[in-house]
Amino acid sequence: MKDFFMLIGFSEILLVIFMQWEVYVTKIVKTFSVSSYLIALFLFYLSFIQHSYIVLVLAILTAVIRGFFIPYFILKRLSRDPWRERESTPITGTASSIIISLMIGIFTYVLYEATMSSFVTISLGALPIALIFQGAFLVISRRSAFIQLVGYMVMENAAFLFTGYLFPDLPFSVEAGTVLDLIGIVMISGVIMRMRENSAKKSDDFDELRG
């Protein structure tokens, strides 16, 4: 279990660093889809080891909603206007983003060892914590609303990884996961409505996300 947790955790970190490096929104969304499937795989494995139907439900929800539905929904909307598929002016440059991401990883490890390692009895527990900070940085370092939404959901995936490993038998894990997925869907709707309002003011953008 420990080795599998470590493998998934490091894979998630590498994927989010790739998101920081990438400027194409479609590739970032597809990368998030892969990361969500990895989280679902981890939860599925955890449900098998612990014989927990609760975790199995959470794994299925993660795969269906985060791995497929939300990325498919975003990509479908982006396909209407190919010019939105690339973010030309991120707040933080690519090189700076990667350096900051590495610094976040080091900072998180030190913070975890200094504060949480004494009462959270799992090794490498800093991995999901680092992933939460990486997701937050993805939100604040990008201008694209869709990339910011992906950053928010990266933070949620990190929470699933952490709570799923620590508290797999708590019904709260599934309830919280369902609520977070609903929040994600609502946020997508909000982004679309905001873009429509902006498009109504700019004739060039009028067809954005129509239908």
PDB file of C-alpha atoms in Angstrom:
ATOM      1  CA  MET A   1       0.000   0.000   0.000  1.00  0.00           C
ATOM      2  CA  LYS A   2       2.775   2.424   0.934  1.00  0.00           C
ATOM      3  CA  ASP A   3       4.613   1.887  -2.368  1.00  0.00           C
ATOM      4  CA  PHE A   4       1.430   2.338  -4.394  1.00  0.00           C
ATOM      5  CA  PHE A   5       0.545   5.503  -2.463  1.00  0.00           C
ATOM      6  CA  MET A   6       4.056   6.840  -3.145  1.00  0.00           C
ATOM      7  CA  LEU A   7       3.798   5.985  -6.856  1.00  0.00           C
ATOM      8  CA  ILE A   8       0.445   7.717  -7.260  1.00  0.00           C
ATOM      9  CA  GLY A   9       1.561  10.710  -5.193  1.00  0.00           C
ATOM     10  CA  PHE A  10       4.736  11.330  -7.180  1.00  0.00           C
ATOM     11  CA  SER A  11       2.866  10.783 -10.452  1.00  0.00           C
ATOM     12  CA  GLU A  12       0.323  13.425  -9.454  1.00  0.00           C
ATOM     13  CA  ILE A  13       3.099  15.879  -8.599  1.00  0.00           C
ATOM     14  CA  LEU A  14       4.789  15.329 -11.968  1.00  0.00           C
ATOM     15  CA  LEU A  15       1.498  15.781 -13.806  1.00  0.00           C
ATOM     16  CA  VAL A  16       0.712  19.074 -12.088  1.00  0.00           C
ATOM     17  CA  ILE A  17       4.252  20.331 -12.812  1.00  0.00           C
ATOM     18  CA  PHE A  18       3.582  19.491 -16.465  1.00  0.00           C
ATOM     19  CA  MET A  19       0.398  21.568 -16.215  1.00  0.00           C
ATOM     20  CA  GLN A  20       2.480  24.469 -14.937  1.00  0.00           C
ATOM     21  CA  TRP A  21       4.797  24.126 -17.928  1.00  0.00           C
ATOM     22  CA  GLU A  22       2.010  23.788 -20.510  1.00  0.00           C
ATOM     23  CA  VAL A  23       0.272  26.759 -22.156  1.00  0.00           C
ATOM     24  CA  TYR A  24      -2.375  24.848 -24.114  1.00  0.00           C
ATOM     25  CA  VAL A  25      -5.593  24.618 -22.124  1.00  0.00           C
ATOM     26  CA  THR A  26      -6.700  21.439 -23.890  1.00  0.00           C
ATOM     27  CA  LYS A  27      -3.513  19.605 -22.892  1.00  0.00           C
ATOM     28  CA  ILE A  28      -3.883  20.786 -19.298  1.00  0.00           C
ATOM     29  CA  VAL A  29      -7.467  19.500 -19.186  1.00  0.00           C
ATOM     30  CA  LYS A  30      -6.436  16.142 -20.659  1.00  0.00           C
ATOM     31  CA  THR A  31      -3.586  15.894 -18.153  1.00  0.00           C
ATOM     32  CA  PHE A  32      -6.048  16.561 -15.349  1.00  0.00           C
ATOM     33  CA  SER A  33      -8.226  13.764 -16.707  1.00  0.00           C
ATOM     34  CA  VAL A  34      -5.278  11.359 -16.507  1.00  0.00           C
ATOM     35  CA  SER A  35      -4.504  12.489 -12.955  1.00  0.00           C
ATOM     36  CA  SER A  36      -8.134  11.917 -11.944  1.00  0.00           C
ATOM     37  CA  TYR A  37      -8.058   8.395 -13.358  1.00  0.00           C
ATOM     38  CA  LEU A  38      -4.907   7.742 -11.309  1.00  0.00           C
ATOM     39  CA  ILE A  39      -6.697   8.931  -8.157  1.00  0.00           C
ATOM     40  CA  ALA A  40      -9.646   6.699  -9.040  1.00  0.00           C
ATOM     41  CA  LEU A  41      -7.255   3.767  -9.538  1.00  0.00           C
ATOM     42  CA  PHE A  42      -5.729   4.381  -6.123  1.00  0.00           C
ATOM     43  CA  LEU A  43      -9.159   4.528  -4.476  1.00  0.00           C
ATOM     44  CA  PHE A  44     -10.254   1.376  -6.302  1.00  0.00           C
ATOM     45  CA  TYR A  45      -7.154  -0.447  -5.072  1.00  0.00           C
ATOM     46  CA  LEU A  46      -7.778   0.873  -1.562  1.00  0.00           C
ATOM     47  CA  SER A  47     -11.371  -0.360  -1.646  1.00  0.00           C
ATOM     48  CA  PHE A  48     -10.151  -3.823  -2.664  1.00  0.00           C
ATOM     49  CA  ILE A  49      -7.537  -3.958   0.099  1.00  0.00           C
ATOM     50  CA  GLN A  50      -9.892  -2.727   2.813  1.00  0.00           C
ATOM     51  CA  HIS A  51     -13.075  -4.316   1.432  1.00  0.00           C
ATOM     52  CA  SER A  52     -14.808  -0.944   1.577  1.00  0.00           C
ATOM     53  CA  TYR A  53     -17.817  -0.265  -0.629  1.00  0.00           C
ATOM     54  CA  ILE A  54     -17.690   3.367   0.463  1.00  0.00           C
ATOM     55  CA  VAL A  55     -14.261   3.888  -1.083  1.00  0.00           C
ATOM     56  CA  LEU A  56     -15.377   1.967  -4.175  1.00  0.00           C
ATOM     57  CA  VAL A  57     -18.239   4.432  -4.642  1.00  0.00           C
ATOM     58  CA  LEU A  58     -15.795   7.327  -4.298  1.00  0.00           C
ATOM     59  CA  ALA A  59     -13.481   5.703  -6.877  1.00  0.00           C
ATOM     60  CA  ILE A  60     -16.334   5.360  -9.370  1.00  0.00           C
ATOM     61  CA  LEU A  61     -17.462   8.954  -8.799  1.00  0.00           C
ATOM     62  CA  THR A  62     -13.909  10.199  -9.312  1.00  0.00           C
ATOM     63  CA  ALA A  63     -13.446   8.265 -12.560  1.00  0.00           C
ATOM     64  CA  VAL A  64     -16.814   9.173 -14.053  1.00  0.00           C
ATOM     65  CA  ILE A  65     -17.150  12.816 -13.002  1.00  0.00           C
ATOM     66  CA  ARG A  66     -13.549  14.014 -12.769  1.00  0.00           C
ATOM     67  CA  GLY A  67     -11.892  11.653 -15.197  1.00  0.00           C
ATOM     68  CA  PHE A  68     -14.500  11.854 -17.944  1.00  0.00           C
ATOM     69  CA  PHE A  69     -17.482  14.186 -17.558  1.00  0.00           C
ATOM     70  CA  ILE A  70     -15.858  17.459 -16.468  1.00  0.00           C
ATOM     71  CA  PRO A  71     -12.872  17.230 -18.902  1.00  0.00           C
ATOM     72  CA  TYR A  72     -15.216  16.229 -21.746  1.00  0.00           C
ATOM     73  CA  PHE A  73     -17.510  19.139 -20.951  1.00  0.00           C
ATOM     74  CA  ILE A  74     -14.645  21.654 -20.914  1.00  0.00           C
ATOM     75  CA  LEU A  75     -13.036  20.306 -24.102  1.00  0.00           C
ATOM     76  CA  LYS A  76     -16.363  20.392 -25.900  1.00  0.00           C
ATOM     77  CA  ARG A  77     -16.783  24.063 -25.038  1.00  0.00           C
ATOM     78  CA  LEU A  78     -13.201  24.905 -25.995  1.00  0.00           C
ATOM     79  CA  SER A  79     -13.644  23.277 -29.406  1.00  0.00           C
ATOM     80  CA  ARG A  80     -16.144  25.998 -30.322  1.00  0.00           C
ATOM     81  CA  ASP A  81     -13.365  28.618 -30.295  1.00  0.00           C
ATOM     82  CA  PRO A  82      -9.894  27.188 -30.989  1.00  0.00           C
ATOM     83  CA  TRP A  83      -8.229  30.511 -30.118  1.00  0.00           C
ATOM     84  CA  ARG A  84      -9.118  29.931 -26.472  1.00  0.00           C
ATOM     85  CA  GLU A  85      -7.182  26.657 -26.416  1.00  0.00           C
ATOM     86  CA  ARG A  86      -3.903  28.469 -25.772  1.00  0.00           C
ATOM     87  CA  GLU A  87      -3.130  30.860 -22.933  1.00  0.00           C
ATOM     88  CA  SER A  88      -0.679  33.334 -24.402  1.00  0.00           C
ATOM     89  CA  THR A  89      -0.045  35.503 -21.333  1.00  0.00           C
ATOM     90  CA  PRO A  90       0.004  33.552 -18.050  1.00  0.00           C
ATOM     91  CA  ILE A  91       0.643  35.590 -14.925  1.00  0.00           C
ATOM     92  CA  THR A  92       3.831  33.635 -14.187  1.00  0.00           C
ATOM     93  CA  GLY A  93       6.277  32.552 -16.886  1.00  0.00           C
ATOM     94  CA  THR A  94       6.979  28.901 -17.602  1.00  0.00           C
ATOM     95  CA  ALA A  95      10.470  28.808 -16.090  1.00  0.00           C
ATOM     96  CA  SER A  96       9.354  30.733 -13.018  1.00  0.00           C
ATOM     97  CA  SER A  97       6.358  28.428 -12.573  1.00  0.00           C
ATOM     98  CA  ILE A  98       8.525  25.302 -12.586  1.00  0.00           C
ATOM     99  CA  ILE A  99      11.010  26.815 -10.121  1.00  0.00           C
ATOM    100  CA  ILE A 100       8.194  27.909  -7.815  1.00  0.00           C
ATOM    101  CA  SER A 101       6.607  24.449  -8.081  1.00  0.00           C
ATOM    102  CA  LEU A 102       9.858  22.831  -6.947  1.00  0.00           C
ATOM    103  CA  MET A 103      10.162  25.324  -4.103  1.00  0.00           C
ATOM    104  CA  ILE A 104       6.579  24.546  -3.079  1.00  0.00           C
ATOM    105  CA  GLY A 105       7.478  20.853  -2.899  1.00  0.00           C
ATOM    106  CA  ILE A 106      10.447  21.542  -0.620  1.00  0.00           C
ATOM    107  CA  PHE A 107       8.468  23.981   1.534  1.00  0.00           C
ATOM    108  CA  THR A 108       5.601  21.513   1.921  1.00  0.00           C
ATOM    109  CA  TYR A 109       7.927  18.709   2.993  1.00  0.00           C
ATOM    110  CA  VAL A 110       9.549  20.909   5.644  1.00  0.00           C
ATOM    111  CA  LEU A 111       6.148  22.160   6.813  1.00  0.00           C
ATOM    112  CA  TYR A 112       4.746  18.634   7.040  1.00  0.00           C
ATOM    113  CA  GLU A 113       7.723  17.295   8.974  1.00  0.00           C
ATOM    114  CA  ALA A 114       7.605  20.241  11.373  1.00  0.00           C
ATOM    115  CA  THR A 115       3.864  20.267  12.051  1.00  0.00           C
ATOM    116  CA  MET A 116       1.925  17.172  10.983  1.00  0.00           C
ATOM    117  CA  SER A 117       4.301  14.211  10.948  1.00  0.00           C
ATOM    118  CA  SER A 118       4.073  13.784  14.728  1.00  0.00           C
ATOM    119  CA  PHE A 119       0.342  12.992  14.715  1.00  0.00           C
ATOM    120  CA  VAL A 120      -0.305  11.850  11.125  1.00  0.00           C
ATOM    121  CA  THR A 121       1.273   8.422  11.184  1.00  0.00           C
ATOM    122  CA  ILE A 122       1.922   7.896   7.479  1.00  0.00           C
ATOM    123  CA  SER A 123       5.186   8.315   5.672  1.00  0.00           C
ATOM    124  CA  LEU A 124       5.215  10.526   2.599  1.00  0.00           C
ATOM    125  CA  GLY A 125       2.108  12.282   3.851  1.00  0.00           C
ATOM    126  CA  ALA A 126       3.618  15.473   2.469  1.00  0.00           C
ATOM    127  CA  LEU A 127       2.770  14.340  -1.079  1.00  0.00           C
ATOM    128  CA  PRO A 128      -0.961  15.152  -1.040  1.00  0.00           C
ATOM    129  CA  ILE A 129      -0.267  18.319   0.953  1.00  0.00           C
ATOM    130  CA  ALA A 130       2.217  19.405  -1.721  1.00  0.00           C
ATOM    131  CA  LEU A 131      -0.387  18.616  -4.363  1.00  0.00           C
ATOM    132  CA  ILE A 132      -2.886  20.927  -2.648  1.00  0.00           C
ATOM    133  CA  PHE A 133      -0.367  23.779  -2.718  1.00  0.00           C
ATOM    134  CA  GLN A 134       0.490  23.012  -6.352  1.00  0.00           C
ATOM    135  CA  GLY A 135      -3.180  23.212  -7.281  1.00  0.00           C
ATOM    136  CA  ALA A 136      -3.517  26.524  -5.454  1.00  0.00           C
ATOM    137  CA  PHE A 137      -0.497  27.881  -7.321  1.00  0.00           C
ATOM    138  CA  LEU A 138      -2.042  26.763 -10.616  1.00  0.00           C
ATOM    139  CA  VAL A 139      -5.121  28.817  -9.735  1.00  0.00           C
ATOM    140  CA  ILE A 140      -3.261  32.033  -8.917  1.00  0.00           C
ATOM    141  CA  SER A 141      -0.631  31.820 -11.664  1.00  0.00           C
ATOM    142  CA  ARG A 142      -3.011  31.570 -14.640  1.00  0.00           C
ATOM    143  CA  ARG A 143      -5.496  33.911 -16.288  1.00  0.00           C
ATOM    144  CA  SER A 144      -7.647  31.299 -18.020  1.00  0.00           C
ATOM    145  CA  ALA A 145     -10.786  30.527 -16.036  1.00  0.00           C
ATOM    146  CA  PHE A 146     -10.681  26.922 -17.232  1.00  0.00           C
ATOM    147  CA  ILE A 147      -7.111  26.435 -15.999  1.00  0.00           C
ATOM    148  CA  GLN A 148      -8.054  28.000 -12.681  1.00  0.00           C
ATOM    149  CA  LEU A 149     -10.932  25.532 -12.458  1.00  0.00           C
ATOM    150  CA  VAL A 150      -8.517  22.668 -13.131  1.00  0.00           C
ATOM    151  CA  GLY A 151      -6.279  23.966 -10.342  1.00  0.00           C
ATOM    152  CA  TYR A 152      -9.227  23.913  -7.962  1.00  0.00           C
ATOM    153  CA  MET A 153     -10.015  20.314  -8.908  1.00  0.00           C
ATOM    154  CA  VAL A 154      -6.348  19.324  -8.501  1.00  0.00           C
ATOM    155  CA  MET A 155      -6.694  20.484  -4.903  1.00  0.00           C
ATOM    156  CA  GLU A 156      -9.793  18.320  -4.533  1.00  0.00           C
ATOM    157  CA  ASN A 157      -7.971  15.291  -5.956  1.00  0.00           C
ATOM    158  CA  ALA A 158      -5.219  15.849  -3.408  1.00  0.00           C
ATOM    159  CA  ALA A 159      -7.831  15.900  -0.655  1.00  0.00           C
ATOM    160  CA  PHE A 160      -9.224  12.599  -1.965  1.00  0.00           C
ATOM    161  CA  LEU A 161      -5.740  11.089  -1.969  1.00  0.00           C
ATOM    162  CA  PHE A 162      -5.087  12.217   1.601  1.00  0.00           C
ATOM    163  CA  THR A 163      -8.447  11.415   3.202  1.00  0.00           C
ATOM    164  CA  GLY A 164      -8.907   8.238   1.188  1.00  0.00           C
ATOM    165  CA  TYR A 165      -5.654   6.874   2.597  1.00  0.00           C
ATOM    166  CA  LEU A 166      -6.132   8.111   6.162  1.00  0.00           C
ATOM    167  CA  PHE A 167      -9.894   7.736   6.667  1.00  0.00           C
ATOM    168  CA  PRO A 168     -11.175   5.227   4.091  1.00  0.00           C
ATOM    169  CA  ASP A 169     -14.105   4.023   6.198  1.00  0.00           C
ATOM    170  CA  LEU A 170     -15.666   7.405   6.917  1.00  0.00           C
ATOM    171  CA  PRO A 171     -18.915   8.066   5.005  1.00  0.00           C
ATOM    172  CA  PHE A 172     -17.884  11.725   5.091  1.00  0.00           C
ATOM    173  CA  SER A 173     -15.284  10.970   2.410  1.00  0.00           C
ATOM    174  CA  VAL A 174     -17.968  10.027  -0.095  1.00  0.00           C
ATOM    175  CA  GLU A 175     -20.325  12.807   0.967  1.00  0.00           C
ATOM    176  CA  ALA A 176     -17.557  15.401   0.736  1.00  0.00           C
ATOM    177  CA  GLY A 177     -16.464  14.015  -2.625  1.00  0.00           C
ATOM    178  CA  THR A 178     -19.987  14.273  -4.007  1.00  0.00           C
ATOM    179  CA  VAL A 179     -20.368  17.836  -2.747  1.00  0.00           C
ATOM    180  CA  LEU A 180     -17.010  18.855  -4.235  1.00  0.00           C
ATOM    181  CA  ASP A 181     -17.969  17.372  -7.605  1.00  0.00           C
ATOM    182  CA  LEU A 182     -21.228  19.305  -7.560  1.00  0.00           C
ATOM    183  CA  ILE A 183     -19.304  22.476  -6.696  1.00  0.00           C
ATOM    184  CA  GLY A 184     -16.998  21.797  -9.645  1.00  0.00           C
ATOM    185  CA  ILE A 185     -19.964  21.470 -12.010  1.00  0.00           C
ATOM    186  CA  VAL A 186     -21.494  24.672 -10.647  1.00  0.00           C
ATOM    187  CA  MET A 187     -18.165  26.458 -11.145  1.00  0.00           C
ATOM    188  CA  ILE A 188     -18.056  25.317 -14.775  1.00  0.00           C
ATOM    189  CA  SER A 189     -21.552  26.702 -15.287  1.00  0.00           C
ATOM    190  CA  GLY A 190     -20.476  29.971 -13.673  1.00  0.00           C
ATOM    191  CA  VAL A 191     -17.451  30.232 -15.955  1.00  0.00           C
ATOM    192  CA  ILE A 192     -19.626  29.634 -19.001  1.00  0.00           C
ATOM    193  CA  MET A 193     -22.188  32.235 -17.938  1.00  0.00           C
ATOM    194  CA  ARG A 194     -19.440  34.788 -17.270  1.00  0.00           C
ATOM    195  CA  MET A 195     -17.914  34.165 -20.681  1.00  0.00           C
ATOM    196  CA  ARG A 196     -21.315  34.573 -22.300  1.00  0.00           C
ATOM    197  CA  GLU A 197     -21.798  37.911 -20.584  1.00  0.00           C
ATOM    198  CA  ASN A 198     -18.369  39.070 -21.731  1.00  0.00           C
ATOM    199  CA  SER A 199     -19.057  37.783 -25.223  1.00  0.00           C
ATOM    200  CA  ALA A 200     -22.265  39.767 -25.425  1.00  0.00           C
ATOM    201  CA  LYS A 201     -20.176  42.917 -24.949  1.00  0.00           C
ATOM    202  CA  LYS A 202     -17.659  41.928 -27.602  1.00  0.00           C
ATOM    203  CA  SER A 203     -18.982  40.982 -30.989  1.00  0.00           C
ATOM    204  CA  ASP A 204     -15.948  38.843 -31.745  1.00  0.00           C
ATOM    205  CA  ASP A 205     -16.734  36.593 -28.797  1.00  0.00           C
ATOM    206  CA  PHE A 206     -20.485  36.312 -29.249  1.00  0.00           C
ATOM    207  CA  ASP A 207     -20.501  32.620 -30.102  1.00  0.00           C
ATOM    208  CA  GLU A 208     -18.446  31.599 -27.055  1.00  0.00           C
ATOM    209  CA  LEU A 209     -19.857  28.473 -25.437  1.00  0.00           C
ATOM    210  CA  ARG A 210     -23.218  28.932 -27.113  1.00  0.00           C
ATOM    211  CA  GLY A 211     -25.747  26.119 -26.696  1.00  0.00           C
TER     212      GLY A 211
END
